[in-house]
Amino acid sequence: MIPLSGDIKDMTVPWLLQDLRTGKKTGTVVMTRDHEIMKIFLQDGDVLFASSNQEEDRLGEFLLRTEKITQAQFDKASETVIKTRKKLGAVLFEMGALSAHGLVTEVKLQVKDIILKLFSWRDGSYLFDGAPLPAAEIIPLHMSTGDLIIEGIRGIDWQVIRKSLPPLKTVIRPASDPSHLFQNAHLDPDQHTVLPLIDGNKNIEEICRLSGIGDFNTLKAIYALLSLKIVELGGITTEEERKFTRDVVHETIASEQKDATKP
């Protein structure tokens, strides 16, 4: 567990979000860097919404940047917002610039864009506030914290990942708490390849040698699995525990593969 307030460092964002997911926390994570203030709203550990005080992160600017609306539509909608005090998304829907489904999709992408930016922060401060969520500030979207962590890690600089990993001779094992294995996070192919090799007996160097996907991809997969707390540092000493964790990992992968085939 990391503290609920402190300085942002290399692994702060994925570790903090995963700790809050594990603890099923409801509240607001406030992250501050210079004049930037980002907020992530969580309910029972899952991301509900996010906001930013930066103009470039506002919905209208995001839709312009991603070419979902034109400058003319943006200008017209902005004028209506000033006159009516309605939210921009509602105005764009009323104008016919976005469908209801399209609006929800774009707001989710905007929220994801805000959160993924935080994974690149190497300084600043964070605070978790467990006060009741400000209903007027949020649109409940219910996004998978695990999937956001996986996607955020993909954009992290390799040097940060390498520096944050334990020594290569470190033995790693599947999580001793099976609830960490069964979570709403969809592993990528490299993570699926590496997870069965993590048995509480092999060290990281041995796993790299056996994976067949190269050291770089293996270490990135291990970093992600550690961030999600699906695996942890340490070995397994008894055959009974080794069999149990092997069966749980097998069931986890089978469950993911089953979910992947659903329409």
PDB file of C-alpha atoms in Angstrom:
ATOM      1  CA  MET A   1       0.000   0.000   0.000  1.00  0.00           C
ATOM      2  CA  ILE A   2       1.185   3.509  -0.742  1.00  0.00           C
ATOM      3  CA  PRO A   3       0.051   6.520   1.341  1.00  0.00           C
ATOM      4  CA  LEU A   4      -3.171   8.274   0.368  1.00  0.00           C
ATOM      5  CA  SER A   5      -1.229  11.518  -0.118  1.00  0.00           C
ATOM      6  CA  GLY A   6       2.312  12.357  -1.119  1.00  0.00           C
ATOM      7  CA  ASP A   7       4.631  13.156  -4.002  1.00  0.00           C
ATOM      8  CA  ILE A   8       4.176  11.768  -7.511  1.00  0.00           C
ATOM      9  CA  LYS A   9       7.053   9.514  -8.550  1.00  0.00           C
ATOM     10  CA  ASP A  10       7.703   6.933 -11.279  1.00  0.00           C
ATOM     11  CA  MET A  11       5.152   4.339 -10.154  1.00  0.00           C
ATOM     12  CA  THR A  12       2.740   6.475  -8.141  1.00  0.00           C
ATOM     13  CA  VAL A  13      -0.203   6.588 -10.546  1.00  0.00           C
ATOM     14  CA  PRO A  14      -0.600   2.850 -11.353  1.00  0.00           C
ATOM     15  CA  TRP A  15       0.178   1.806  -7.766  1.00  0.00           C
ATOM     16  CA  LEU A  16      -2.250   4.335  -6.283  1.00  0.00           C
ATOM     17  CA  LEU A  17      -5.096   3.472  -8.650  1.00  0.00           C
ATOM     18  CA  GLN A  18      -4.589  -0.243  -8.075  1.00  0.00           C
ATOM     19  CA  ASP A  19      -4.516   0.186  -4.289  1.00  0.00           C
ATOM     20  CA  LEU A  20      -7.773   2.156  -4.476  1.00  0.00           C
ATOM     21  CA  ARG A  21      -9.295  -0.518  -6.736  1.00  0.00           C
ATOM     22  CA  THR A  22      -8.244  -3.272  -4.345  1.00  0.00           C
ATOM     23  CA  GLY A  23      -9.670  -1.348  -1.390  1.00  0.00           C
ATOM     24  CA  LYS A  24     -12.890  -0.604  -3.307  1.00  0.00           C
ATOM     25  CA  LYS A  25     -12.502   3.050  -2.364  1.00  0.00           C
ATOM     26  CA  THR A  26     -15.006   5.761  -3.245  1.00  0.00           C
ATOM     27  CA  GLY A  27     -13.736   9.322  -3.464  1.00  0.00           C
ATOM     28  CA  THR A  28     -11.601  11.741  -5.449  1.00  0.00           C
ATOM     29  CA  VAL A  29      -7.922  11.589  -6.343  1.00  0.00           C
ATOM     30  CA  VAL A  30      -6.596  15.141  -6.738  1.00  0.00           C
ATOM     31  CA  MET A  31      -3.264  15.418  -8.585  1.00  0.00           C
ATOM     32  CA  THR A  32      -1.463  18.766  -8.758  1.00  0.00           C
ATOM     33  CA  ARG A  33       1.592  19.914 -10.715  1.00  0.00           C
ATOM     34  CA  ASP A  34       2.405  23.626 -10.892  1.00  0.00           C
ATOM     35  CA  HIS A  35      -0.894  25.144 -12.128  1.00  0.00           C
ATOM     36  CA  GLU A  36      -2.348  21.833 -13.351  1.00  0.00           C
ATOM     37  CA  ILE A  37      -5.066  20.159 -11.291  1.00  0.00           C
ATOM     38  CA  MET A  38      -6.410  16.772 -12.382  1.00  0.00           C
ATOM     39  CA  LYS A  39      -9.157  14.877 -10.575  1.00  0.00           C
ATOM     40  CA  ILE A  40     -10.109  11.210 -10.851  1.00  0.00           C
ATOM     41  CA  PHE A  41     -13.439  10.215  -9.317  1.00  0.00           C
ATOM     42  CA  LEU A  42     -13.817   6.616  -8.171  1.00  0.00           C
ATOM     43  CA  GLN A  43     -16.710   4.511  -6.922  1.00  0.00           C
ATOM     44  CA  ASP A  44     -15.960   1.187  -5.251  1.00  0.00           C
ATOM     45  CA  GLY A  45     -12.474   1.326  -6.779  1.00  0.00           C
ATOM     46  CA  ASP A  46     -13.582   1.801 -10.385  1.00  0.00           C
ATOM     47  CA  VAL A  47     -13.031   5.030 -12.291  1.00  0.00           C
ATOM     48  CA  LEU A  48     -16.259   6.979 -12.608  1.00  0.00           C
ATOM     49  CA  PHE A  49     -15.054  10.193 -14.224  1.00  0.00           C
ATOM     50  CA  ALA A  50     -12.071  12.576 -14.497  1.00  0.00           C
ATOM     51  CA  SER A  51     -11.631  16.296 -14.913  1.00  0.00           C
ATOM     52  CA  SER A  52      -8.863  18.804 -15.592  1.00  0.00           C
ATOM     53  CA  ASN A  53      -8.450  22.544 -15.136  1.00  0.00           C
ATOM     54  CA  GLN A  54      -6.473  22.785 -18.382  1.00  0.00           C
ATOM     55  CA  GLU A  55      -8.267  24.382 -21.328  1.00  0.00           C
ATOM     56  CA  GLU A  56      -6.836  21.825 -23.775  1.00  0.00           C
ATOM     57  CA  ASP A  57      -8.543  19.024 -21.810  1.00  0.00           C
ATOM     58  CA  ARG A  58     -12.060  20.468 -22.027  1.00  0.00           C
ATOM     59  CA  LEU A  59     -14.606  18.506 -24.039  1.00  0.00           C
ATOM     60  CA  GLY A  60     -14.901  21.060 -26.833  1.00  0.00           C
ATOM     61  CA  GLU A  61     -11.142  21.361 -27.324  1.00  0.00           C
ATOM     62  CA  PHE A  62     -10.814  17.560 -27.216  1.00  0.00           C
ATOM     63  CA  LEU A  63     -13.519  17.139 -29.878  1.00  0.00           C
ATOM     64  CA  LEU A  64     -11.831  19.753 -32.059  1.00  0.00           C
ATOM     65  CA  ARG A  65      -8.422  18.134 -31.648  1.00  0.00           C
ATOM     66  CA  THR A  66      -9.787  14.709 -32.576  1.00  0.00           C
ATOM     67  CA  GLU A  67     -11.800  16.225 -35.462  1.00  0.00           C
ATOM     68  CA  LYS A  68     -15.177  15.027 -34.148  1.00  0.00           C
ATOM     69  CA  ILE A  69     -16.651  18.516 -34.587  1.00  0.00           C
ATOM     70  CA  THR A  70     -15.787  21.464 -36.812  1.00  0.00           C
ATOM     71  CA  GLN A  71     -14.615  24.896 -35.693  1.00  0.00           C
ATOM     72  CA  ALA A  72     -17.969  26.325 -36.795  1.00  0.00           C
ATOM     73  CA  GLN A  73     -19.880  23.807 -34.668  1.00  0.00           C
ATOM     74  CA  PHE A  74     -17.608  24.525 -31.709  1.00  0.00           C
ATOM     75  CA  ASP A  75     -18.083  28.304 -32.029  1.00  0.00           C
ATOM     76  CA  LYS A  76     -21.858  28.018 -32.361  1.00  0.00           C
ATOM     77  CA  ALA A  77     -22.138  25.629 -29.413  1.00  0.00           C
ATOM     78  CA  SER A  78     -19.896  27.845 -27.249  1.00  0.00           C
ATOM     79  CA  GLU A  79     -22.156  30.856 -27.905  1.00  0.00           C
ATOM     80  CA  THR A  80     -25.198  28.806 -26.861  1.00  0.00           C
ATOM     81  CA  VAL A  81     -23.417  27.636 -23.681  1.00  0.00           C
ATOM     82  CA  ILE A  82     -22.729  31.259 -22.689  1.00  0.00           C
ATOM     83  CA  LYS A  83     -26.369  32.265 -23.310  1.00  0.00           C
ATOM     84  CA  THR A  84     -28.106  29.254 -21.772  1.00  0.00           C
ATOM     85  CA  ARG A  85     -25.552  27.951 -19.190  1.00  0.00           C
ATOM     86  CA  LYS A  86     -26.128  24.475 -20.579  1.00  0.00           C
ATOM     87  CA  LYS A  87     -23.263  21.977 -20.766  1.00  0.00           C
ATOM     88  CA  LEU A  88     -21.413  21.860 -24.069  1.00  0.00           C
ATOM     89  CA  GLY A  89     -22.171  18.175 -24.618  1.00  0.00           C
ATOM     90  CA  ALA A  90     -25.908  18.766 -24.254  1.00  0.00           C
ATOM     91  CA  VAL A  91     -25.756  21.667 -26.713  1.00  0.00           C
ATOM     92  CA  LEU A  92     -23.820  19.626 -29.284  1.00  0.00           C
ATOM     93  CA  PHE A  93     -26.430  16.871 -28.979  1.00  0.00           C
ATOM     94  CA  GLU A  94     -29.292  19.350 -29.438  1.00  0.00           C
ATOM     95  CA  MET A  95     -27.523  20.785 -32.490  1.00  0.00           C
ATOM     96  CA  GLY A  96     -27.233  17.308 -33.996  1.00  0.00           C
ATOM     97  CA  ALA A  97     -23.418  17.496 -34.021  1.00  0.00           C
ATOM     98  CA  LEU A  98     -23.241  14.316 -31.886  1.00  0.00           C
ATOM     99  CA  SER A  99     -25.695  11.489 -31.248  1.00  0.00           C
ATOM    100  CA  ALA A 100     -26.447  10.413 -27.676  1.00  0.00           C
ATOM    101  CA  HIS A 101     -24.271   7.321 -28.118  1.00  0.00           C
ATOM    102  CA  GLY A 102     -21.558   9.343 -29.820  1.00  0.00           C
ATOM    103  CA  LEU A 103     -21.541  11.885 -26.993  1.00  0.00           C
ATOM    104  CA  VAL A 104     -21.073   9.203 -24.320  1.00  0.00           C
ATOM    105  CA  THR A 105     -18.314   7.563 -26.380  1.00  0.00           C
ATOM    106  CA  GLU A 106     -16.446  10.853 -26.826  1.00  0.00           C
ATOM    107  CA  VAL A 107     -16.766  11.821 -23.158  1.00  0.00           C
ATOM    108  CA  LYS A 108     -15.277   8.436 -22.211  1.00  0.00           C
ATOM    109  CA  LEU A 109     -12.379   9.041 -24.604  1.00  0.00           C
ATOM    110  CA  GLN A 110     -11.889  12.534 -23.180  1.00  0.00           C
ATOM    111  CA  VAL A 111     -11.813  11.159 -19.622  1.00  0.00           C
ATOM    112  CA  LYS A 112      -9.395   8.403 -20.666  1.00  0.00           C
ATOM    113  CA  ASP A 113      -7.158  11.002 -22.336  1.00  0.00           C
ATOM    114  CA  ILE A 114      -6.975  12.989 -19.078  1.00  0.00           C
ATOM    115  CA  ILE A 115      -6.124   9.924 -16.984  1.00  0.00           C
ATOM    116  CA  LEU A 116      -3.514   8.575 -19.407  1.00  0.00           C
ATOM    117  CA  LYS A 117      -1.676  11.921 -19.292  1.00  0.00           C
ATOM    118  CA  LEU A 118      -1.133  11.366 -15.563  1.00  0.00           C
ATOM    119  CA  PHE A 119       0.934   8.257 -16.233  1.00  0.00           C
ATOM    120  CA  SER A 120       3.646  10.496 -17.714  1.00  0.00           C
ATOM    121  CA  TRP A 121       3.846  12.752 -14.635  1.00  0.00           C
ATOM    122  CA  ARG A 122       7.143  12.402 -12.748  1.00  0.00           C
ATOM    123  CA  ASP A 123       6.594  15.189 -10.224  1.00  0.00           C
ATOM    124  CA  GLY A 124       3.774  16.969  -8.447  1.00  0.00           C
ATOM    125  CA  SER A 125       1.611  15.807  -5.559  1.00  0.00           C
ATOM    126  CA  TYR A 126      -1.473  13.663  -5.034  1.00  0.00           C
ATOM    127  CA  LEU A 127      -4.219  13.367  -2.434  1.00  0.00           C
ATOM    128  CA  PHE A 128      -7.107  10.937  -2.053  1.00  0.00           C
ATOM    129  CA  ASP A 129     -10.216  12.590  -0.622  1.00  0.00           C
ATOM    130  CA  GLY A 130     -12.805  10.133   0.668  1.00  0.00           C
ATOM    131  CA  ALA A 131     -15.561  12.765   0.962  1.00  0.00           C
ATOM    132  CA  PRO A 132     -18.853  12.117  -0.895  1.00  0.00           C
ATOM    133  CA  LEU A 133     -18.522  12.524  -4.652  1.00  0.00           C
ATOM    134  CA  PRO A 134     -19.634  15.902  -6.075  1.00  0.00           C
ATOM    135  CA  ALA A 135     -22.567  14.705  -8.195  1.00  0.00           C
ATOM    136  CA  ALA A 136     -22.819  18.050 -10.037  1.00  0.00           C
ATOM    137  CA  GLU A 137     -19.241  17.745 -11.337  1.00  0.00           C
ATOM    138  CA  ILE A 138     -19.323  14.246 -12.778  1.00  0.00           C
ATOM    139  CA  ILE A 139     -20.933  12.138 -15.466  1.00  0.00           C
ATOM    140  CA  PRO A 140     -20.852   8.531 -14.192  1.00  0.00           C
ATOM    141  CA  LEU A 141     -19.078   6.461 -16.859  1.00  0.00           C
ATOM    142  CA  HIS A 142     -17.854   3.402 -14.875  1.00  0.00           C
ATOM    143  CA  MET A 143     -14.528   2.558 -16.534  1.00  0.00           C
ATOM    144  CA  SER A 144     -12.255  -0.386 -15.705  1.00  0.00           C
ATOM    145  CA  THR A 145      -9.387   0.761 -13.489  1.00  0.00           C
ATOM    146  CA  GLY A 146      -7.352  -2.292 -14.516  1.00  0.00           C
ATOM    147  CA  ASP A 147      -7.738  -1.593 -18.240  1.00  0.00           C
ATOM    148  CA  LEU A 148      -6.781   2.055 -17.726  1.00  0.00           C
ATOM    149  CA  ILE A 149      -3.635   0.968 -15.869  1.00  0.00           C
ATOM    150  CA  ILE A 150      -2.678  -1.423 -18.677  1.00  0.00           C
ATOM    151  CA  GLU A 151      -3.209   1.236 -21.328  1.00  0.00           C
ATOM    152  CA  GLY A 152      -1.410   3.896 -19.309  1.00  0.00           C
ATOM    153  CA  ILE A 153       1.629   1.675 -18.821  1.00  0.00           C
ATOM    154  CA  ARG A 154       1.977   1.209 -22.595  1.00  0.00           C
ATOM    155  CA  GLY A 155       2.901   4.876 -22.915  1.00  0.00           C
ATOM    156  CA  ILE A 156       5.437   4.977 -20.078  1.00  0.00           C
ATOM    157  CA  ASP A 157       9.044   5.558 -21.089  1.00  0.00           C
ATOM    158  CA  TRP A 158      11.154   2.383 -21.093  1.00  0.00           C
ATOM    159  CA  GLN A 159      13.809   3.911 -18.808  1.00  0.00           C
ATOM    160  CA  VAL A 160      11.139   4.536 -16.157  1.00  0.00           C
ATOM    161  CA  ILE A 161       9.951   0.933 -16.393  1.00  0.00           C
ATOM    162  CA  ARG A 162      13.487  -0.476 -16.171  1.00  0.00           C
ATOM    163  CA  LYS A 163      14.344   1.697 -13.167  1.00  0.00           C
ATOM    164  CA  SER A 164      11.158   0.661 -11.347  1.00  0.00           C
ATOM    165  CA  LEU A 165      11.618  -3.098 -11.805  1.00  0.00           C
ATOM    166  CA  PRO A 166      13.287  -5.192  -9.088  1.00  0.00           C
ATOM    167  CA  PRO A 167      16.709  -6.810  -9.763  1.00  0.00           C
ATOM    168  CA  LEU A 168      16.688  -9.517 -12.450  1.00  0.00           C
ATOM    169  CA  LYS A 169      17.559 -12.226  -9.900  1.00  0.00           C
ATOM    170  CA  THR A 170      14.333 -11.500  -7.982  1.00  0.00           C
ATOM    171  CA  VAL A 171      11.863 -14.396  -7.786  1.00  0.00           C
ATOM    172  CA  ILE A 172       8.253 -13.410  -8.458  1.00  0.00           C
ATOM    173  CA  ARG A 173       5.009 -15.265  -7.870  1.00  0.00           C
ATOM    174  CA  PRO A 174       1.285 -14.983  -8.626  1.00  0.00           C
ATOM    175  CA  ALA A 175      -0.590 -12.866  -6.107  1.00  0.00           C
ATOM    176  CA  SER A 176      -1.150 -14.592  -2.784  1.00  0.00           C
ATOM    177  CA  ASP A 177      -4.606 -12.984  -2.727  1.00  0.00           C
ATOM    178  CA  PRO A 178      -6.580 -14.632  -5.584  1.00  0.00           C
ATOM    179  CA  SER A 179      -8.902 -11.602  -5.796  1.00  0.00           C
ATOM    180  CA  HIS A 180      -6.038  -9.708  -7.451  1.00  0.00           C
ATOM    181  CA  LEU A 181      -5.997 -12.282 -10.245  1.00  0.00           C
ATOM    182  CA  PHE A 182      -9.704 -12.007 -10.995  1.00  0.00           C
ATOM    183  CA  GLN A 183     -10.255  -8.349 -11.804  1.00  0.00           C
ATOM    184  CA  ASN A 184     -11.789  -6.381 -14.638  1.00  0.00           C
ATOM    185  CA  ALA A 185      -8.586  -5.963 -16.634  1.00  0.00           C
ATOM    186  CA  HIS A 186      -7.953  -7.412 -20.085  1.00  0.00           C
ATOM    187  CA  LEU A 187      -4.369  -8.585 -20.436  1.00  0.00           C
ATOM    188  CA  ASP A 188      -2.565  -8.193 -23.738  1.00  0.00           C
ATOM    189  CA  PRO A 189      -0.900 -11.142 -25.558  1.00  0.00           C
ATOM    190  CA  ASP A 190       2.535 -10.538 -23.987  1.00  0.00           C
ATOM    191  CA  GLN A 191       1.046 -10.467 -20.491  1.00  0.00           C
ATOM    192  CA  HIS A 192      -0.852 -13.687 -21.254  1.00  0.00           C
ATOM    193  CA  THR A 193       2.419 -15.292 -22.366  1.00  0.00           C
ATOM    194  CA  VAL A 194       4.391 -14.228 -19.308  1.00  0.00           C
ATOM    195  CA  LEU A 195       1.843 -14.877 -16.555  1.00  0.00           C
ATOM    196  CA  PRO A 196       1.971 -18.728 -16.678  1.00  0.00           C
ATOM    197  CA  LEU A 197       5.783 -18.577 -16.374  1.00  0.00           C
ATOM    198  CA  ILE A 198       5.540 -16.749 -13.055  1.00  0.00           C
ATOM    199  CA  ASP A 199       5.387 -19.624 -10.574  1.00  0.00           C
ATOM    200  CA  GLY A 200       7.182 -18.496  -7.427  1.00  0.00           C
ATOM    201  CA  ASN A 201      10.236 -20.497  -8.424  1.00  0.00           C
ATOM    202  CA  LYS A 202      11.740 -18.650 -11.417  1.00  0.00           C
ATOM    203  CA  ASN A 203      13.421 -15.278 -11.209  1.00  0.00           C
ATOM    204  CA  ILE A 204      12.861 -12.443 -13.673  1.00  0.00           C
ATOM    205  CA  GLU A 205      15.977 -13.304 -15.675  1.00  0.00           C
ATOM    206  CA  GLU A 206      14.787 -16.900 -16.147  1.00  0.00           C
ATOM    207  CA  ILE A 207      11.326 -15.747 -17.193  1.00  0.00           C
ATOM    208  CA  CYS A 208      12.885 -13.485 -19.833  1.00  0.00           C
ATOM    209  CA  ARG A 209      14.862 -16.433 -21.183  1.00  0.00           C
ATOM    210  CA  LEU A 210      11.805 -18.699 -21.393  1.00  0.00           C
ATOM    211  CA  SER A 211       9.136 -16.314 -22.673  1.00  0.00           C
ATOM    212  CA  GLY A 212      10.140 -16.317 -26.330  1.00  0.00           C
ATOM    213  CA  ILE A 213       9.004 -12.690 -26.782  1.00  0.00           C
ATOM    214  CA  GLY A 214      12.306 -10.965 -25.982  1.00  0.00           C
ATOM    215  CA  ASP A 215      13.591  -9.279 -22.838  1.00  0.00           C
ATOM    216  CA  PHE A 216      12.023  -5.890 -23.602  1.00  0.00           C
ATOM    217  CA  ASN A 217       8.475  -7.222 -24.046  1.00  0.00           C
ATOM    218  CA  THR A 218       8.839  -9.621 -21.119  1.00  0.00           C
ATOM    219  CA  LEU A 219       9.989  -6.916 -18.716  1.00  0.00           C
ATOM    220  CA  LYS A 220       7.180  -4.579 -19.805  1.00  0.00           C
ATOM    221  CA  ALA A 221       4.677  -7.401 -19.218  1.00  0.00           C
ATOM    222  CA  ILE A 222       6.128  -8.077 -15.752  1.00  0.00           C
ATOM    223  CA  TYR A 223       5.964  -4.355 -14.935  1.00  0.00           C
ATOM    224  CA  ALA A 224       2.267  -4.304 -15.887  1.00  0.00           C
ATOM    225  CA  LEU A 225       1.468  -7.452 -13.884  1.00  0.00           C
ATOM    226  CA  LEU A 226       3.266  -6.029 -10.842  1.00  0.00           C
ATOM    227  CA  SER A 227       1.377  -2.737 -11.218  1.00  0.00           C
ATOM    228  CA  LEU A 228      -1.923  -4.620 -11.312  1.00  0.00           C
ATOM    229  CA  LYS A 229      -0.785  -6.699  -8.303  1.00  0.00           C
ATOM    230  CA  ILE A 230      -1.572  -9.830 -10.296  1.00  0.00           C
ATOM    231  CA  VAL A 231       1.981 -10.883  -9.402  1.00  0.00           C
ATOM    232  CA  GLU A 232       4.203  -9.955  -6.451  1.00  0.00           C
ATOM    233  CA  LEU A 233       7.736 -10.367  -5.210  1.00  0.00           C
ATOM    234  CA  GLY A 234       8.628 -13.601  -3.428  1.00  0.00           C
ATOM    235  CA  GLY A 235       8.759 -17.337  -3.879  1.00  0.00           C
ATOM    236  CA  ILE A 236       6.534 -20.335  -3.195  1.00  0.00           C
ATOM    237  CA  THR A 237       7.957 -23.039  -0.965  1.00  0.00           C
ATOM    238  CA  THR A 238       5.274 -25.721  -0.724  1.00  0.00           C
ATOM    239  CA  GLU A 239       3.978 -27.967  -3.489  1.00  0.00           C
ATOM    240  CA  GLU A 240       0.417 -27.453  -2.235  1.00  0.00           C
ATOM    241  CA  GLU A 241       0.606 -23.696  -2.669  1.00  0.00           C
ATOM    242  CA  ARG A 242       2.394 -24.073  -6.014  1.00  0.00           C
ATOM    243  CA  LYS A 243      -0.438 -26.294  -7.318  1.00  0.00           C
ATOM    244  CA  PHE A 244      -3.078 -23.897  -6.000  1.00  0.00           C
ATOM    245  CA  THR A 245      -1.536 -20.819  -7.650  1.00  0.00           C
ATOM    246  CA  ARG A 246      -0.946 -22.745 -10.893  1.00  0.00           C
ATOM    247  CA  ASP A 247      -4.618 -23.737 -10.997  1.00  0.00           C
ATOM    248  CA  VAL A 248      -5.757 -20.184 -10.220  1.00  0.00           C
ATOM    249  CA  VAL A 249      -3.549 -18.697 -12.951  1.00  0.00           C
ATOM    250  CA  HIS A 250      -4.847 -21.280 -15.423  1.00  0.00           C
ATOM    251  CA  GLU A 251      -8.428 -20.412 -14.475  1.00  0.00           C
ATOM    252  CA  THR A 252      -7.687 -16.677 -14.787  1.00  0.00           C
ATOM    253  CA  ILE A 253      -6.306 -17.055 -18.309  1.00  0.00           C
ATOM    254  CA  ALA A 254      -9.159 -19.365 -19.355  1.00  0.00           C
ATOM    255  CA  SER A 255     -11.693 -16.841 -18.031  1.00  0.00           C
ATOM    256  CA  GLU A 256     -10.016 -14.007 -19.972  1.00  0.00           C
ATOM    257  CA  GLN A 257      -9.969 -16.031 -23.164  1.00  0.00           C
ATOM    258  CA  LYS A 258     -13.659 -16.843 -22.720  1.00  0.00           C
ATOM    259  CA  ASP A 259     -14.466 -13.148 -22.247  1.00  0.00           C
ATOM    260  CA  ALA A 260     -12.462 -12.292 -25.365  1.00  0.00           C
ATOM    261  CA  THR A 261     -14.649 -14.559 -27.512  1.00  0.00           C
ATOM    262  CA  LYS A 262     -17.901 -12.971 -26.362  1.00  0.00           C
ATOM    263  CA  PRO A 263     -19.608 -10.801 -29.000  1.00  0.00           C
TER     264      PRO A 263
END
